[in-house]
mmCIF file of N, CA and C in Angstrom:
data_model
loop_
_atom_site.group_PDB
_atom_site.id
_atom_site.type_symbol
_atom_site.label_atom_id
_atom_site.label_comp_id
_atom_site.label_asym_id
_atom_site.label_seq_id
_atom_site.Cartn_x
_atom_site.Cartn_y
_atom_site.Cartn_z
ATOM 1 N N UNK J 634 230.838 -85.265 23.701
ATOM 2 C CA UNK J 634 229.577 -85.916 23.439
ATOM 3 C C UNK J 634 228.450 -84.926 23.725
ATOM 4 N N UNK J 635 227.463 -84.836 22.864
ATOM 5 C CA UNK J 635 226.338 -83.929 23.076
ATOM 6 C C UNK J 635 225.452 -84.465 24.197
ATOM 7 N N UNK J 636 224.616 -83.597 24.775
ATOM 8 C CA UNK J 636 223.734 -84.061 25.854
ATOM 9 C C UNK J 636 222.853 -85.233 25.447
ATOM 10 N N UNK J 637 222.431 -85.284 24.181
ATOM 11 C CA UNK J 637 221.585 -86.388 23.734
ATOM 12 C C UNK J 637 222.335 -87.713 23.724
ATOM 13 N N UNK J 638 223.662 -87.654 23.592
ATOM 14 C CA UNK J 638 224.452 -88.871 23.494
ATOM 15 C C UNK J 638 225.294 -89.134 24.738
ATOM 16 N N UNK J 639 225.193 -88.267 25.724
ATOM 17 C CA UNK J 639 225.974 -88.457 26.940
ATOM 18 C C UNK J 639 225.475 -89.693 27.681
ATOM 19 N N UNK J 640 226.394 -90.335 28.368
ATOM 20 C CA UNK J 640 225.995 -91.485 29.175
ATOM 21 C C UNK J 640 224.982 -91.021 30.212
ATOM 22 N N UNK J 641 223.945 -91.799 30.397
ATOM 23 C CA UNK J 641 222.901 -91.462 31.357
ATOM 24 C C UNK J 641 222.322 -92.756 31.902
ATOM 25 N N UNK J 642 221.241 -92.638 32.592
ATOM 26 C CA UNK J 642 220.615 -93.836 33.139
ATOM 27 C C UNK J 642 219.676 -94.492 32.148
ATOM 28 N N UNK J 643 219.433 -93.842 30.999
ATOM 29 C CA UNK J 643 218.543 -94.431 29.997
ATOM 30 C C UNK J 643 218.947 -93.961 28.607
ATOM 31 N N UNK J 644 219.080 -94.894 27.689
ATOM 32 C CA UNK J 644 219.324 -94.598 26.286
ATOM 33 C C UNK J 644 218.461 -95.545 25.476
ATOM 34 N N UNK J 645 217.989 -95.078 24.324
ATOM 35 C CA UNK J 645 217.091 -95.900 23.529
ATOM 36 C C UNK J 645 217.585 -95.976 22.090
ATOM 37 N N UNK J 646 217.807 -97.206 21.629
ATOM 38 C CA UNK J 646 218.272 -97.464 20.272
ATOM 39 C C UNK J 646 217.421 -98.570 19.657
ATOM 40 N N UNK J 647 217.256 -98.489 18.344
ATOM 41 C CA UNK J 647 216.690 -99.587 17.581
ATOM 42 C C UNK J 647 217.874 -100.299 16.942
ATOM 43 N N UNK J 648 218.001 -101.597 17.183
ATOM 44 C CA UNK J 648 219.119 -102.375 16.640
ATOM 45 C C UNK J 648 218.570 -103.371 15.630
ATOM 46 N N UNK J 649 219.117 -103.330 14.423
ATOM 47 C CA UNK J 649 218.747 -104.292 13.380
ATOM 48 C C UNK J 649 219.955 -105.163 13.098
ATOM 49 N N UNK J 650 219.736 -106.468 13.070
ATOM 50 C CA UNK J 650 220.795 -107.436 12.783
ATOM 51 C C UNK J 650 220.407 -108.246 11.566
ATOM 52 N N UNK J 651 221.372 -108.524 10.708
ATOM 53 C CA UNK J 651 221.131 -109.395 9.558
ATOM 54 C C UNK J 651 222.435 -110.046 9.150
ATOM 55 N N UNK J 652 222.280 -111.121 8.427
ATOM 56 C CA UNK J 652 223.430 -111.883 7.952
ATOM 57 C C UNK J 652 223.221 -112.132 6.458
ATOM 58 N N UNK J 653 224.008 -111.473 5.604
ATOM 59 C CA UNK J 653 223.818 -111.601 4.158
ATOM 60 C C UNK J 653 223.895 -113.043 3.655
ATOM 61 N N UNK J 654 224.744 -113.839 4.286
ATOM 62 C CA UNK J 654 224.845 -115.258 3.946
ATOM 63 C C UNK J 654 225.527 -115.970 5.103
ATOM 64 N N UNK J 655 225.519 -117.281 5.079
ATOM 65 C CA UNK J 655 226.134 -118.040 6.174
ATOM 66 C C UNK J 655 227.644 -117.877 6.215
ATOM 67 N N UNK J 656 228.252 -117.448 5.119
ATOM 68 C CA UNK J 656 229.702 -117.273 5.062
ATOM 69 C C UNK J 656 230.145 -115.902 5.575
ATOM 70 N N UNK J 657 229.195 -115.029 5.869
ATOM 71 C CA UNK J 657 229.495 -113.647 6.249
ATOM 72 C C UNK J 657 229.059 -113.407 7.695
ATOM 73 N N UNK J 658 229.814 -112.551 8.409
ATOM 74 C CA UNK J 658 229.470 -112.193 9.789
ATOM 75 C C UNK J 658 228.146 -111.445 9.837
ATOM 76 N N UNK J 659 227.543 -111.478 11.004
ATOM 77 C CA UNK J 659 226.343 -110.682 11.236
ATOM 78 C C UNK J 659 226.687 -109.206 11.070
ATOM 79 N N UNK J 660 225.771 -108.442 10.500
ATOM 80 C CA UNK J 660 225.899 -106.994 10.339
ATOM 81 C C UNK J 660 224.872 -106.340 11.244
ATOM 82 N N UNK J 661 225.071 -105.044 11.520
ATOM 83 C CA UNK J 661 224.128 -104.346 12.397
ATOM 84 C C UNK J 661 223.971 -102.888 11.993
ATOM 85 N N UNK J 662 222.783 -102.385 12.229
ATOM 86 C CA UNK J 662 222.499 -100.959 12.133
ATOM 87 C C UNK J 662 221.854 -100.554 13.447
ATOM 88 N N UNK J 663 222.320 -99.437 13.998
ATOM 89 C CA UNK J 663 221.777 -98.912 15.247
ATOM 90 C C UNK J 663 221.218 -97.527 14.961
ATOM 91 N N UNK J 664 219.991 -97.293 15.405
ATOM 92 C CA UNK J 664 219.373 -95.970 15.230
ATOM 93 C C UNK J 664 219.010 -95.419 16.600
ATOM 94 N N UNK J 665 219.474 -94.202 16.870
ATOM 95 C CA UNK J 665 219.106 -93.513 18.106
ATOM 96 C C UNK J 665 217.642 -93.116 17.974
ATOM 97 N N UNK J 666 216.809 -93.561 18.891
ATOM 98 C CA UNK J 666 215.366 -93.367 18.778
ATOM 99 C C UNK J 666 214.989 -91.885 18.788
ATOM 100 N N UNK J 667 215.634 -91.088 19.614
ATOM 101 C CA UNK J 667 215.272 -89.678 19.749
ATOM 102 C C UNK J 667 215.723 -88.834 18.558
ATOM 103 N N UNK J 668 216.947 -89.058 18.068
ATOM 104 C CA UNK J 668 217.508 -88.191 17.025
ATOM 105 C C UNK J 668 217.416 -88.776 15.620
ATOM 106 N N UNK J 669 217.270 -90.094 15.514
ATOM 107 C CA UNK J 669 217.267 -90.745 14.204
ATOM 108 C C UNK J 669 218.654 -90.987 13.647
ATOM 109 N N UNK J 670 219.686 -90.580 14.369
ATOM 110 C CA UNK J 670 221.065 -90.802 13.919
ATOM 111 C C UNK J 670 221.321 -92.301 13.802
ATOM 112 N N UNK J 671 222.057 -92.710 12.747
ATOM 113 C CA UNK J 671 222.327 -94.133 12.511
ATOM 114 C C UNK J 671 223.816 -94.417 12.440
ATOM 115 N N UNK J 672 224.154 -95.626 12.873
ATOM 116 C CA UNK J 672 225.512 -96.145 12.775
ATOM 117 C C UNK J 672 225.424 -97.542 12.185
ATOM 118 N N UNK J 673 226.417 -97.904 11.386
ATOM 119 C CA UNK J 673 226.431 -99.207 10.720
ATOM 120 C C UNK J 673 227.689 -99.965 11.140
ATOM 121 N N UNK J 674 227.533 -101.276 11.359
ATOM 122 C CA UNK J 674 228.632 -102.101 11.852
ATOM 123 C C UNK J 674 228.778 -103.348 10.998
ATOM 124 N N UNK J 675 230.026 -103.685 10.688
ATOM 125 C CA UNK J 675 230.322 -104.852 9.853
ATOM 126 C C UNK J 675 230.375 -106.150 10.641
ATOM 127 N N UNK J 676 230.409 -106.047 11.972
ATOM 128 C CA UNK J 676 230.410 -107.256 12.798
ATOM 129 C C UNK J 676 229.879 -106.915 14.192
ATOM 130 N N UNK J 677 229.537 -107.944 14.939
ATOM 131 C CA UNK J 677 228.942 -107.741 16.261
ATOM 132 C C UNK J 677 229.938 -107.179 17.262
ATOM 133 N N UNK J 678 231.209 -107.505 17.103
ATOM 134 C CA UNK J 678 232.220 -106.989 18.024
ATOM 135 C C UNK J 678 232.235 -105.459 18.003
ATOM 136 N N UNK J 679 232.153 -104.873 16.818
ATOM 137 C CA UNK J 679 232.137 -103.407 16.712
ATOM 138 C C UNK J 679 230.848 -102.825 17.291
ATOM 139 N N UNK J 680 229.742 -103.522 17.100
ATOM 140 C CA UNK J 680 228.473 -103.091 17.701
ATOM 141 C C UNK J 680 228.595 -103.074 19.220
ATOM 142 N N UNK J 681 229.120 -104.156 19.795
ATOM 143 C CA UNK J 681 229.248 -104.242 21.249
ATOM 144 C C UNK J 681 230.183 -103.161 21.786
ATOM 145 N N UNK J 682 231.276 -102.883 21.071
ATOM 146 C CA UNK J 682 232.202 -101.832 21.483
ATOM 147 C C UNK J 682 231.498 -100.471 21.474
ATOM 148 N N UNK J 683 230.724 -100.197 20.437
ATOM 149 C CA UNK J 683 229.956 -98.955 20.343
ATOM 150 C C UNK J 683 229.027 -98.809 21.554
ATOM 151 N N UNK J 684 228.265 -99.849 21.856
ATOM 152 C CA UNK J 684 227.330 -99.789 22.984
ATOM 153 C C UNK J 684 228.070 -99.628 24.308
ATOM 154 N N UNK J 685 229.188 -100.299 24.431
ATOM 155 C CA UNK J 685 230.010 -100.185 25.639
ATOM 156 C C UNK J 685 230.482 -98.740 25.822
ATOM 157 N N UNK J 686 230.954 -98.122 24.745
ATOM 158 C CA UNK J 686 231.423 -96.737 24.808
ATOM 159 C C UNK J 686 230.277 -95.777 25.110
ATOM 160 N N UNK J 687 229.106 -96.009 24.534
ATOM 161 C CA UNK J 687 227.949 -95.138 24.732
ATOM 162 C C UNK J 687 227.422 -95.187 26.158
ATOM 163 N N UNK J 688 227.667 -96.271 26.848
ATOM 164 C CA UNK J 688 227.155 -96.413 28.213
ATOM 165 C C UNK J 688 228.220 -96.123 29.260
ATOM 166 N N UNK J 689 229.292 -95.489 28.865
ATOM 167 C CA UNK J 689 230.311 -95.070 29.815
ATOM 168 C C UNK J 689 231.503 -95.992 29.888
ATOM 169 N N UNK J 690 231.435 -97.150 29.234
ATOM 170 C CA UNK J 690 232.580 -98.042 29.152
ATOM 171 C C UNK J 690 233.006 -98.674 30.454
ATOM 172 N N UNK J 691 232.099 -98.763 31.400
ATOM 173 C CA UNK J 691 232.457 -99.376 32.683
ATOM 174 C C UNK J 691 231.624 -100.617 32.915
ATOM 175 N N UNK J 692 232.265 -101.628 33.443
ATOM 176 C CA UNK J 692 231.583 -102.866 33.832
ATOM 177 C C UNK J 692 231.131 -102.730 35.275
ATOM 178 N N UNK J 693 230.218 -103.567 35.675
ATOM 179 C CA UNK J 693 229.823 -103.599 37.082
ATOM 180 C C UNK J 693 231.042 -103.870 37.937
ATOM 181 N N UNK J 694 231.174 -103.115 39.009
ATOM 182 C CA UNK J 694 232.290 -103.317 39.916
ATOM 183 C C UNK J 694 233.479 -102.432 39.594
ATOM 184 N N UNK J 695 233.527 -101.811 38.389
ATOM 185 C CA UNK J 695 234.612 -100.882 38.069
ATOM 186 C C UNK J 695 234.405 -99.610 38.871
ATOM 187 N N UNK J 696 235.516 -98.985 39.265
ATOM 188 C CA UNK J 696 235.380 -97.719 39.993
ATOM 189 C C UNK J 696 235.921 -96.578 39.192
#
């Protein structure tokens, strides 16, 4: 992971959510505020996994 994307105490993303229709899952686009890099997700589960991985993948209380 590059220094810009390494887990740290602060990360900034713009998250856009939309739902093409009621029959389709929510979609998401995430943009890294500093670099402008974008990622696209077909469902919220993948978005949450991405954010979890970007923040070090640890829950409170994990050692």
